mmCIF file of C-alpha atoms and ligand atoms in Angstrom:
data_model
loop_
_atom_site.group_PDB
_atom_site.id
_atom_site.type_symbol
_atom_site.label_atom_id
_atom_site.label_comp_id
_atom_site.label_asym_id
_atom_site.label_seq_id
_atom_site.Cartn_x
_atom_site.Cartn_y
_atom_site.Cartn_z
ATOM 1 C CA UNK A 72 -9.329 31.297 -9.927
ATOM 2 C CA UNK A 73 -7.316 28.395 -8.130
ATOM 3 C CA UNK A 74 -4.522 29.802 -5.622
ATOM 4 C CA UNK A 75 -0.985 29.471 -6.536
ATOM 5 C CA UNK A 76 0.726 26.129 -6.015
ATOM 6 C CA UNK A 77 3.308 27.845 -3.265
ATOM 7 C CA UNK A 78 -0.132 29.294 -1.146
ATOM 8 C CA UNK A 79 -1.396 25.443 -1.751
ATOM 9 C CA UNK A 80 1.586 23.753 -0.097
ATOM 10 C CA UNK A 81 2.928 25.062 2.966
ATOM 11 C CA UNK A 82 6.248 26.894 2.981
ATOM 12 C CA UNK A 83 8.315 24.968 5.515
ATOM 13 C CA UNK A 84 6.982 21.545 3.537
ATOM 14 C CA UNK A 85 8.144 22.579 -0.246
ATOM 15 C CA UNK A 86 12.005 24.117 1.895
ATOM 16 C CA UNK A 87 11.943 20.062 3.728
ATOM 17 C CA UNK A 88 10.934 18.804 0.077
ATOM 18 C CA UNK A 89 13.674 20.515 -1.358
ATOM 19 C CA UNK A 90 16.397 19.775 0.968
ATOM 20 C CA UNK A 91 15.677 16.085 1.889
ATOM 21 C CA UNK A 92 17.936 13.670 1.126
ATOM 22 C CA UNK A 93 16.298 10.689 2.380
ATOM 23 C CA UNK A 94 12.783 10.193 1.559
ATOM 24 C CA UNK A 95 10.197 7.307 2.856
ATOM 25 C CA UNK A 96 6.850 7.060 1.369
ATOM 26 C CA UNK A 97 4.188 4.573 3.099
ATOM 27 C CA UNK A 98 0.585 4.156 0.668
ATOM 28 C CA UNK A 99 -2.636 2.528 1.748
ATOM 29 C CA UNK A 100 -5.926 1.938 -0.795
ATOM 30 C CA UNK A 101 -6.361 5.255 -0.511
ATOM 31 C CA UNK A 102 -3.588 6.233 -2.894
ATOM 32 C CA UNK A 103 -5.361 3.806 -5.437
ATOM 33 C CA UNK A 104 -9.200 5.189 -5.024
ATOM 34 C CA UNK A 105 -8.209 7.666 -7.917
ATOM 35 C CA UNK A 106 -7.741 4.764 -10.154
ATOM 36 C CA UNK A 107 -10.966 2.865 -9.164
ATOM 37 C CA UNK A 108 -9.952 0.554 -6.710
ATOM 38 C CA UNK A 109 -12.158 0.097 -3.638
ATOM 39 C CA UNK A 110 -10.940 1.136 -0.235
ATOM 40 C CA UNK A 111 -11.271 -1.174 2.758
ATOM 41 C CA UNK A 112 -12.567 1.464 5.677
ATOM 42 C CA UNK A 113 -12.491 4.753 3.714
ATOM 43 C CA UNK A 114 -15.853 7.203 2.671
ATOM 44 C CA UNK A 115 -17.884 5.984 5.953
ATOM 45 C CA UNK A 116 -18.538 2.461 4.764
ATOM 46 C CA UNK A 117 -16.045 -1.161 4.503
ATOM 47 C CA UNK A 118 -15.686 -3.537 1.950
ATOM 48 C CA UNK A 119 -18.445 -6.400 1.758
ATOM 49 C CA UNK A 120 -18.471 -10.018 -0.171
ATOM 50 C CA UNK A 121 -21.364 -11.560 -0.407
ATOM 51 C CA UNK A 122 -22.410 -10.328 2.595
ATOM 52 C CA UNK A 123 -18.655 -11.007 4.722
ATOM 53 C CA UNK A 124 -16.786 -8.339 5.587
ATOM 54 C CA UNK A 125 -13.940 -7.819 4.272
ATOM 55 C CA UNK A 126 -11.883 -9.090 7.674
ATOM 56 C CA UNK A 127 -13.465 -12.186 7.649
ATOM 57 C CA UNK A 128 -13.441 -13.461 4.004
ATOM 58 C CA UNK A 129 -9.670 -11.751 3.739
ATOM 59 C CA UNK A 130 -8.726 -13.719 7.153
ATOM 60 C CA UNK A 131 -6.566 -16.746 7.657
ATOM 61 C CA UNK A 132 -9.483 -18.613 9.665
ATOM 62 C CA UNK A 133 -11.615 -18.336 5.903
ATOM 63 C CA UNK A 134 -8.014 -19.950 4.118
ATOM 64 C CA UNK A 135 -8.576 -23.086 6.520
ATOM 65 C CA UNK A 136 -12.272 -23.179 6.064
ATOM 66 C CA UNK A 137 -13.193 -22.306 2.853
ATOM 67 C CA UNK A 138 -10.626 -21.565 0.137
ATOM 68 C CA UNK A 139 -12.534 -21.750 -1.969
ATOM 69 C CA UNK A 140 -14.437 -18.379 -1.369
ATOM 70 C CA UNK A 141 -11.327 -17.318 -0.557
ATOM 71 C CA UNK A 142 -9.939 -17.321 -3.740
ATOM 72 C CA UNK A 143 -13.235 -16.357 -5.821
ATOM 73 C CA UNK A 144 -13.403 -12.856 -3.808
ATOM 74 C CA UNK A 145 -9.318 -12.373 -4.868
ATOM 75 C CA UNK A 146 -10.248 -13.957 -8.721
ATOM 76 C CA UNK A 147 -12.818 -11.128 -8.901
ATOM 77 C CA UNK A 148 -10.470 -8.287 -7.949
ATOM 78 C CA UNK A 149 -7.941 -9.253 -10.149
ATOM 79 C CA UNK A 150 -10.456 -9.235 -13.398
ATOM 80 C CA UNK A 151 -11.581 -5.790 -11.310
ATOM 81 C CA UNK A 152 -7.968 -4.390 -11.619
ATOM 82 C CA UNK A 153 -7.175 -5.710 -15.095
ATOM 83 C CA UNK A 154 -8.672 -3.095 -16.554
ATOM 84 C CA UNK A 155 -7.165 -0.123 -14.012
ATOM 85 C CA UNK A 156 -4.215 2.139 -14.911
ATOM 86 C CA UNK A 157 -1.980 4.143 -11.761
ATOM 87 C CA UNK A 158 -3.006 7.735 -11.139
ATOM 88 C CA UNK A 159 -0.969 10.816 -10.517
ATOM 89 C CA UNK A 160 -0.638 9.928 -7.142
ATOM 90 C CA UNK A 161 1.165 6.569 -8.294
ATOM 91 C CA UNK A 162 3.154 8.737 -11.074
ATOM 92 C CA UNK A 163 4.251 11.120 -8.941
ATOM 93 C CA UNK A 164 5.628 8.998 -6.410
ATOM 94 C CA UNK A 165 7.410 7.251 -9.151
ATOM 95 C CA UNK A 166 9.143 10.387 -10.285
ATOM 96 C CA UNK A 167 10.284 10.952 -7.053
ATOM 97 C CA UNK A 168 12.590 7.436 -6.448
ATOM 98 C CA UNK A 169 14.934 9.574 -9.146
ATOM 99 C CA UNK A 170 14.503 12.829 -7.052
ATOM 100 C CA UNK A 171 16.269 11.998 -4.004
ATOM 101 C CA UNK A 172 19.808 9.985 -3.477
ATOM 102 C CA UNK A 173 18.050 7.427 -1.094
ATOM 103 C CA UNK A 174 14.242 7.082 -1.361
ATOM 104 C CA UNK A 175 12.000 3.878 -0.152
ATOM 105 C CA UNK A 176 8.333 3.290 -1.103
ATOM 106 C CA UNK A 177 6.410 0.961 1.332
ATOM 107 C CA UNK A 178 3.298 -0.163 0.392
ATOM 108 C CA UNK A 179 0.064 -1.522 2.305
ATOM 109 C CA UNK A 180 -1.495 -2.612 -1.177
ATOM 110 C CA UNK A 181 -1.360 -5.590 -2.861
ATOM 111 C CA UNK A 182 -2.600 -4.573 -6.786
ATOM 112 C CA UNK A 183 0.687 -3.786 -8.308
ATOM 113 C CA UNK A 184 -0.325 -0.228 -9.365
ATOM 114 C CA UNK A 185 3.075 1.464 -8.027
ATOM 115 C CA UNK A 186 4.947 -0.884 -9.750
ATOM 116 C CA UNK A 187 2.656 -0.276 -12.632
ATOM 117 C CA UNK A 188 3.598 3.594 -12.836
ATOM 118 C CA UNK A 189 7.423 2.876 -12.356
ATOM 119 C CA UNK A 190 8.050 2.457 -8.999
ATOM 120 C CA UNK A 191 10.719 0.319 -8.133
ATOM 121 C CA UNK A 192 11.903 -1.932 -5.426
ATOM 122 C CA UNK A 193 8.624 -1.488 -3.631
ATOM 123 C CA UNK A 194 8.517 -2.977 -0.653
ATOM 124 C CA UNK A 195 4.984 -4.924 -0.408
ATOM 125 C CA UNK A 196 3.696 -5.470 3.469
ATOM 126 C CA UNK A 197 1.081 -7.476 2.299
ATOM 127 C CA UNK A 198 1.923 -9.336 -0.588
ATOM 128 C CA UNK A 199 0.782 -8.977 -3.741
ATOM 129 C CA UNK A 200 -2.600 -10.092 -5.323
ATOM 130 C CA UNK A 201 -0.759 -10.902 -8.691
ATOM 131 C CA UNK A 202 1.082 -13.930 -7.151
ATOM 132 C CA UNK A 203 0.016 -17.196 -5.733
ATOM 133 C CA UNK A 204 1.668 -19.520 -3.393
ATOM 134 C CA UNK A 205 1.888 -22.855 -2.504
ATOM 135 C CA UNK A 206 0.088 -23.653 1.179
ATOM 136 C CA UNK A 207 2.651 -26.440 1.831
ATOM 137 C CA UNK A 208 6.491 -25.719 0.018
ATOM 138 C CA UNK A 209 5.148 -21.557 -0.314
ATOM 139 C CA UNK A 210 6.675 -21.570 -4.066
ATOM 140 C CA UNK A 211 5.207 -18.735 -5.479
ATOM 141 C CA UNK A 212 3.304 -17.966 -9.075
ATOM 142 C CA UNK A 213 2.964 -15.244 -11.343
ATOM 143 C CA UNK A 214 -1.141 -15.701 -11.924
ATOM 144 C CA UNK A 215 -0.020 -12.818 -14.880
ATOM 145 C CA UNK A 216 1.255 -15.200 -16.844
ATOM 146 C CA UNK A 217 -0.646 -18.396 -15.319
ATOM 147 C CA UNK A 218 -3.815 -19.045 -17.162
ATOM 148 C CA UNK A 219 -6.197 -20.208 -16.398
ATOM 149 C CA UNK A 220 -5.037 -20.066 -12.806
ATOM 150 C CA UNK A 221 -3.837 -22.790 -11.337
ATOM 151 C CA UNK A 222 -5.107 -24.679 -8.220
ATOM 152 C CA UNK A 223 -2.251 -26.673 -7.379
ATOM 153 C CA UNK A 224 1.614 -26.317 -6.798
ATOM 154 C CA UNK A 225 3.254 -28.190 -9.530
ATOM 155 C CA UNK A 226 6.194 -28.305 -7.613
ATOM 156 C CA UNK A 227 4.283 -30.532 -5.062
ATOM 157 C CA UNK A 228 0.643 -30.640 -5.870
ATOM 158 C CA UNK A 229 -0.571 -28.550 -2.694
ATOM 159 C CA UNK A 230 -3.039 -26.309 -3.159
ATOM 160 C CA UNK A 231 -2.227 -22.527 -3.685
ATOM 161 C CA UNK A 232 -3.602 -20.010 -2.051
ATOM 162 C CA UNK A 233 -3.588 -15.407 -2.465
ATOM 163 C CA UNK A 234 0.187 -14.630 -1.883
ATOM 164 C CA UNK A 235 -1.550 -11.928 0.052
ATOM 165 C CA UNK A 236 -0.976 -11.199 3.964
ATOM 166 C CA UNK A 237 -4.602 -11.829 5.936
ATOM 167 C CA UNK A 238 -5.600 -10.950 9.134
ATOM 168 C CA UNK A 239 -3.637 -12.463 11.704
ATOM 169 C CA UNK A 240 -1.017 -13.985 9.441
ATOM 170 C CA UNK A 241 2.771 -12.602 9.898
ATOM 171 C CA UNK A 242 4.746 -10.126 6.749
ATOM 172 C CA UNK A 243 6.536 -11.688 4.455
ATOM 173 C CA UNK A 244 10.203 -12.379 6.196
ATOM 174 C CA UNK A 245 11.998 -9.159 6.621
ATOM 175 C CA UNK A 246 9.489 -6.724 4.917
ATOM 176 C CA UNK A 247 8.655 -4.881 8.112
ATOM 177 C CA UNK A 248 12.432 -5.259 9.115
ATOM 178 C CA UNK A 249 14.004 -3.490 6.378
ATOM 179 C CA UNK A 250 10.986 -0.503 6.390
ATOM 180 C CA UNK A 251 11.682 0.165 9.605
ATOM 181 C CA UNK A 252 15.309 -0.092 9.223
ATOM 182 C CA UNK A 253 14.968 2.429 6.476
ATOM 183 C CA UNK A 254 12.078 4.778 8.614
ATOM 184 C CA UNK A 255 14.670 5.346 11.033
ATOM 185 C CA UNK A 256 16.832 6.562 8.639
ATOM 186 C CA UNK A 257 14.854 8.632 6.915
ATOM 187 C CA UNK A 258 14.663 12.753 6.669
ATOM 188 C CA UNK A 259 11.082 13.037 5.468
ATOM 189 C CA UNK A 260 8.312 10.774 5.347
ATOM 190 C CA UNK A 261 5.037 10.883 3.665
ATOM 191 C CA UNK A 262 2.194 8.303 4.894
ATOM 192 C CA UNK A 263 -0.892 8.553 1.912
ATOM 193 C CA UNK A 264 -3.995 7.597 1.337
ATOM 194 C CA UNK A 265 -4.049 5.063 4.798
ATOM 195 C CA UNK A 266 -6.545 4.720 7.309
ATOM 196 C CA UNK A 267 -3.372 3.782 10.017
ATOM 197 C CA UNK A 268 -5.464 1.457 11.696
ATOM 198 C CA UNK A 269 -3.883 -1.568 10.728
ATOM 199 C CA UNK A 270 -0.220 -2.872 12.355
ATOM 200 C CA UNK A 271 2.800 -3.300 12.316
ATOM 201 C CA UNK A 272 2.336 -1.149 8.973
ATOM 202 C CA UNK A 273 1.219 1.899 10.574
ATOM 203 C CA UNK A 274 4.369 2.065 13.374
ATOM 204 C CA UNK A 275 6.687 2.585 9.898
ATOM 205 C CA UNK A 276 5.166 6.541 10.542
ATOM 206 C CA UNK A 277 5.458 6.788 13.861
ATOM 207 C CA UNK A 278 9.185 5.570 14.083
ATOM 208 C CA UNK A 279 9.996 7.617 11.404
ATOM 209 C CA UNK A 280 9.014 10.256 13.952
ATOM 210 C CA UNK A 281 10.764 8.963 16.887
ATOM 211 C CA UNK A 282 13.750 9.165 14.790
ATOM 212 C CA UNK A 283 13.388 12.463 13.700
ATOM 213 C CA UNK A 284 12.052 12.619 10.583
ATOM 214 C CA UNK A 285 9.534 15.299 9.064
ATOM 215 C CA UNK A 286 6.259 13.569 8.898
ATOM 216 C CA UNK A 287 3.475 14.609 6.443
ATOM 217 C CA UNK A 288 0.249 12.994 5.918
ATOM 218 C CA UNK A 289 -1.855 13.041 2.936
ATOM 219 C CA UNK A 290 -5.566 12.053 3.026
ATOM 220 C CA UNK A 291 -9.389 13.692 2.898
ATOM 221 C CA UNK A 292 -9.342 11.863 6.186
ATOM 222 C CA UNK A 293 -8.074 12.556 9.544
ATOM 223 C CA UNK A 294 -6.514 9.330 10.670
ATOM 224 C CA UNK A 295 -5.014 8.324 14.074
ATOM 225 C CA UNK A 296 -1.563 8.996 13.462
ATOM 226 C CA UNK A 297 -2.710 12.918 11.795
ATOM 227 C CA UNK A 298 -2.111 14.208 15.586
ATOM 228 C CA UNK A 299 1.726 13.404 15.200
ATOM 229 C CA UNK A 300 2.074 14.621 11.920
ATOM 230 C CA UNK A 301 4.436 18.177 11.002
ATOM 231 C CA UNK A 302 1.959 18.653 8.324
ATOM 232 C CA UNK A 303 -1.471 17.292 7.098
ATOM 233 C CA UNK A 304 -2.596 17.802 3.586
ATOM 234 C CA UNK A 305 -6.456 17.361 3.410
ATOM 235 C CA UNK A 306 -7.317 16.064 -0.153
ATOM 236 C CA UNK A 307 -7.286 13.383 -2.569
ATOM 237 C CA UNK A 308 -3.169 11.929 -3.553
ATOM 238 C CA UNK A 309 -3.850 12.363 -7.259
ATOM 239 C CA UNK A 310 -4.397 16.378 -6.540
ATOM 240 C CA UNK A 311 -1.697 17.281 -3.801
ATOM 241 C CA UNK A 312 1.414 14.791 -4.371
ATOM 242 C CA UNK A 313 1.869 16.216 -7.902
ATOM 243 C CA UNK A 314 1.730 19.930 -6.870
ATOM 244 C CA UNK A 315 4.459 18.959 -3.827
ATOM 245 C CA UNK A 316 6.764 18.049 -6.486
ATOM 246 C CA UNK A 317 6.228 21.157 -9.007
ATOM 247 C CA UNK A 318 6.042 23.662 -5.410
ATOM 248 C CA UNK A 319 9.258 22.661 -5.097
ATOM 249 C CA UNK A 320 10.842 22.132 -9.142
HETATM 250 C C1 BJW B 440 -7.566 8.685 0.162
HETATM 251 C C2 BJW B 440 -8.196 8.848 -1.027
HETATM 252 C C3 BJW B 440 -7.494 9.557 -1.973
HETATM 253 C C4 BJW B 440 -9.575 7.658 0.257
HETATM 254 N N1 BJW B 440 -6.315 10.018 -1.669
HETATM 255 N N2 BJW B 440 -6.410 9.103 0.528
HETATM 256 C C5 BJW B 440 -1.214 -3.893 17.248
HETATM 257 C C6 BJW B 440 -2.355 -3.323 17.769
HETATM 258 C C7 BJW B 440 -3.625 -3.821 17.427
HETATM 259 C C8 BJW B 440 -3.767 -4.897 16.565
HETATM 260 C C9 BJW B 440 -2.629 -5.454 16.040
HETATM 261 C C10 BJW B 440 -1.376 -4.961 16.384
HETATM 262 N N3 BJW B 440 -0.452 -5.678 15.711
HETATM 263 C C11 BJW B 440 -1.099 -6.596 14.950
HETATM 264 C C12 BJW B 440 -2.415 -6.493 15.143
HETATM 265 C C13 BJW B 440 -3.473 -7.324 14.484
HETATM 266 C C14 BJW B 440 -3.815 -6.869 13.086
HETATM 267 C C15 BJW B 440 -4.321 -5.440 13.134
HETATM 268 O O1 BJW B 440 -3.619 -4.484 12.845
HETATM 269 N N4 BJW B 440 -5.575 -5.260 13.494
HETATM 270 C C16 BJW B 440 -6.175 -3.924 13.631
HETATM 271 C C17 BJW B 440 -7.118 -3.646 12.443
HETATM 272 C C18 BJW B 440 -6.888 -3.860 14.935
HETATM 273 N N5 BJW B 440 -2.657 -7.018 12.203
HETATM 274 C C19 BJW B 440 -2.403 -8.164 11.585
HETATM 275 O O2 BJW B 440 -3.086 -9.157 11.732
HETATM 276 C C20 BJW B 440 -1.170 -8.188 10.706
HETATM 277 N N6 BJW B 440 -0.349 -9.288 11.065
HETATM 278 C C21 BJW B 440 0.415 -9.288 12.133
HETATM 279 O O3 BJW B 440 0.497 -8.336 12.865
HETATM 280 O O4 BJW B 440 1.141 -10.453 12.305
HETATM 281 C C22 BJW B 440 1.746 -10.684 13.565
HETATM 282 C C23 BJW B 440 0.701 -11.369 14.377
HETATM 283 C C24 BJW B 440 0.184 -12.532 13.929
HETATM 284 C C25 BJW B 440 -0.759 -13.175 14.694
HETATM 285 C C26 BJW B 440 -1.214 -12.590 15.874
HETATM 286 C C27 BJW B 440 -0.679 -11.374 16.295
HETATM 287 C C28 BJW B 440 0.299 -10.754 15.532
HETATM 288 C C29 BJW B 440 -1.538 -8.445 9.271
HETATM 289 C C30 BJW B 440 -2.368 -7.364 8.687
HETATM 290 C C31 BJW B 440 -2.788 -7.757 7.260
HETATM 291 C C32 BJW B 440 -3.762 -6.773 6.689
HETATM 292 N N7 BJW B 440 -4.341 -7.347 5.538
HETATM 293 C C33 BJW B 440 -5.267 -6.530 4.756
HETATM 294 C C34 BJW B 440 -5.951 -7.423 3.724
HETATM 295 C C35 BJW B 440 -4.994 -7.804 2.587
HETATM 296 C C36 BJW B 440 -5.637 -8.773 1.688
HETATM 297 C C37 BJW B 440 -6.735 -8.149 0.852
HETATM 298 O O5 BJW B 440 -6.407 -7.271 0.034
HETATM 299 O O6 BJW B 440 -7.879 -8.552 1.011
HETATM 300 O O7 BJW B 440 -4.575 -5.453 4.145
HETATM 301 S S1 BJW B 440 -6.513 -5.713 5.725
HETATM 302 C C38 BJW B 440 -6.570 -4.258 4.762
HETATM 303 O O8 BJW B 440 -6.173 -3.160 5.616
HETATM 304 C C39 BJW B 440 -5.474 -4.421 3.690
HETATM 305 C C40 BJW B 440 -4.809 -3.084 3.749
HETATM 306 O O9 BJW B 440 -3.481 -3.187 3.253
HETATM 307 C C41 BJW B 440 -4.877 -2.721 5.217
HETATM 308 C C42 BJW B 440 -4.739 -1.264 5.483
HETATM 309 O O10 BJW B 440 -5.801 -0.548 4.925
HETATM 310 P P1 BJW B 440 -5.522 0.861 4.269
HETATM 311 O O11 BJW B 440 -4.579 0.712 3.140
HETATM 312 O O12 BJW B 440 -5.153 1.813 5.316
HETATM 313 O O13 BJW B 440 -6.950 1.211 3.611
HETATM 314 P P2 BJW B 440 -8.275 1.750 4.319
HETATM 315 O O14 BJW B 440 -9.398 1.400 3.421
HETATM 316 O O15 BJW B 440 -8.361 1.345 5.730
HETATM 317 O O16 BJW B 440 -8.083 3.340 4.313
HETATM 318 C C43 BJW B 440 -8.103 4.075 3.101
HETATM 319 C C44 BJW B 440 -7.706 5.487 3.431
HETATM 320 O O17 BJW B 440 -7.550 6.192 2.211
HETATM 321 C C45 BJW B 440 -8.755 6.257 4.263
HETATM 322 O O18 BJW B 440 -8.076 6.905 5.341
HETATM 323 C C46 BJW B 440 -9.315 7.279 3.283
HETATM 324 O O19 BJW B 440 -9.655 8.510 3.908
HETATM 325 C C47 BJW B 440 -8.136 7.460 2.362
HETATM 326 N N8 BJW B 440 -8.471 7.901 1.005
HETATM 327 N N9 BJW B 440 -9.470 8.202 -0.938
HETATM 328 C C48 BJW B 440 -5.792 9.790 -0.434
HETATM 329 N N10 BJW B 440 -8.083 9.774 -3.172
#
């Protein structure tokens, strides 16, 4: 018989759930595994293409050298994801943006699942493997509605590239700003499903913390930032964040 849902989250998590007022969520791949989407680092292995790993062909160095590749490793994702739908991880967090008066979602992802289940005004750290944009002028394109996808800016013929952030490339123009603007303001906040080993998104956690905020992690994994956490939840997001919610309804 499965234990109760109060025995399954801890006591002083569902009182902090229950009483917060401002609430910051910050998702990695992790919180998309449940839906089929590959994780990068996750279940002792990384993420290969045609023999690169993924840090190489998702890198800006590859953009100058061969876009080409680039863009047929990103093409086959997409078709990938097509066919995905958001898990109760995704729906959860959703219902929650109605749950609190001020509530932020941050995400590491880039395949439009949150927004997908609900979620809105996410705020994407790494883009968004939907959109395209211009190498040159940086106009941007919705590849939902572009088919088949275009190679070149018609705004000024450049070529386009993933509106995606790569390794060693900067966030999108006041992304981190404003989630760390709104970590420091924050009461509780929940990092899922990330590995943390990737910055300047894995500081949002940690100055959440400096600023005195509740931190809980959610992951099968331990991860570097567990050790500062108030409370880890060991297990899949699609099994714990929906009991947090109904511990606490
Ligand atoms: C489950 C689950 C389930 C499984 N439920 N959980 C400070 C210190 C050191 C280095 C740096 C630093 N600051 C910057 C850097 C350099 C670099 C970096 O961080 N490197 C480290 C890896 C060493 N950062 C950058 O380059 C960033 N840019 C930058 O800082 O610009 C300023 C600058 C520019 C130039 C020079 C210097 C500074 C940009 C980072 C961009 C990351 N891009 C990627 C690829 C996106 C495109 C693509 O999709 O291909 O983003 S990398 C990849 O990692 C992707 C992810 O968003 C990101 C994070 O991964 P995530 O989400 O954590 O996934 P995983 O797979 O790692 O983990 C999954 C987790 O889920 C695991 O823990 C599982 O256990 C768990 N899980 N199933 C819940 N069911």
């Amino acid at each position: 018989m499965q234990a109760p849902i109060q025995e399954l989250i801890p006591a002083e998590l569902q009182s902090r759930f229950a009483k917060a007022r401002n609430v910051l969520v910050l998702t990695g791949a992790g919180v998309s595994a449940e839906s089929g989407v590959p994780t990068f680092r996750g279940g002792g292995g990384a993420a290969v293409w045609k023999g690169m790993p993924f840090d190489v062909i998702s890198s800006a160095g590859m953009v100058q050298q061969n876009l080409q590749a680039v863009w047929e490793w990103f093409d086959y994702r997409r078709n990938l994801l097509s066919e995905l739908v958001p898990n109760a991880g995704h729906l959860t967090i959703a219902s929650w943006q109605e749950r609190f008066p001020e509530f932020t979602l941050v995400t590491q992802n880039v395949d439009g699942l949150h927004q997908k289940a609900g979620s809105k005004n996410v705020i994407e750290l790494h883009g968004n493997i939907w959109r395209a944009r211009c190498i040159a002028c940086e106009s941007r394109f919705d590849l939902r509605i572009s088919h088949p996808r275009p190679d070149n800016c018609i705004s000024c013929g450049e070529r386009l590239r993933p509106d995606v952030v790569l390794f060693g490339e900067m966030l999108p123009a006041g992304a981190f700003e404003l989630a760390a603007e709104r970590a420091v303001r924050c009461d509780l906040c929940f990092v899922i499903g990330t590995s943390a080993l990737v910055y300047p998104a894995a500081s949002i956690p940690e100055i959440a913390k400096s600023a005195g905020a509740y931190l809980c992690e959610v992951n099968p994994e331990r991860t570097p930032l567990s050790n500062i956490c108030d409370e880890v939840l060991s297990g899949s997001a699609g099994a714990i964040l929906p009991l947090i919610g109904a511990a606490t309804n």
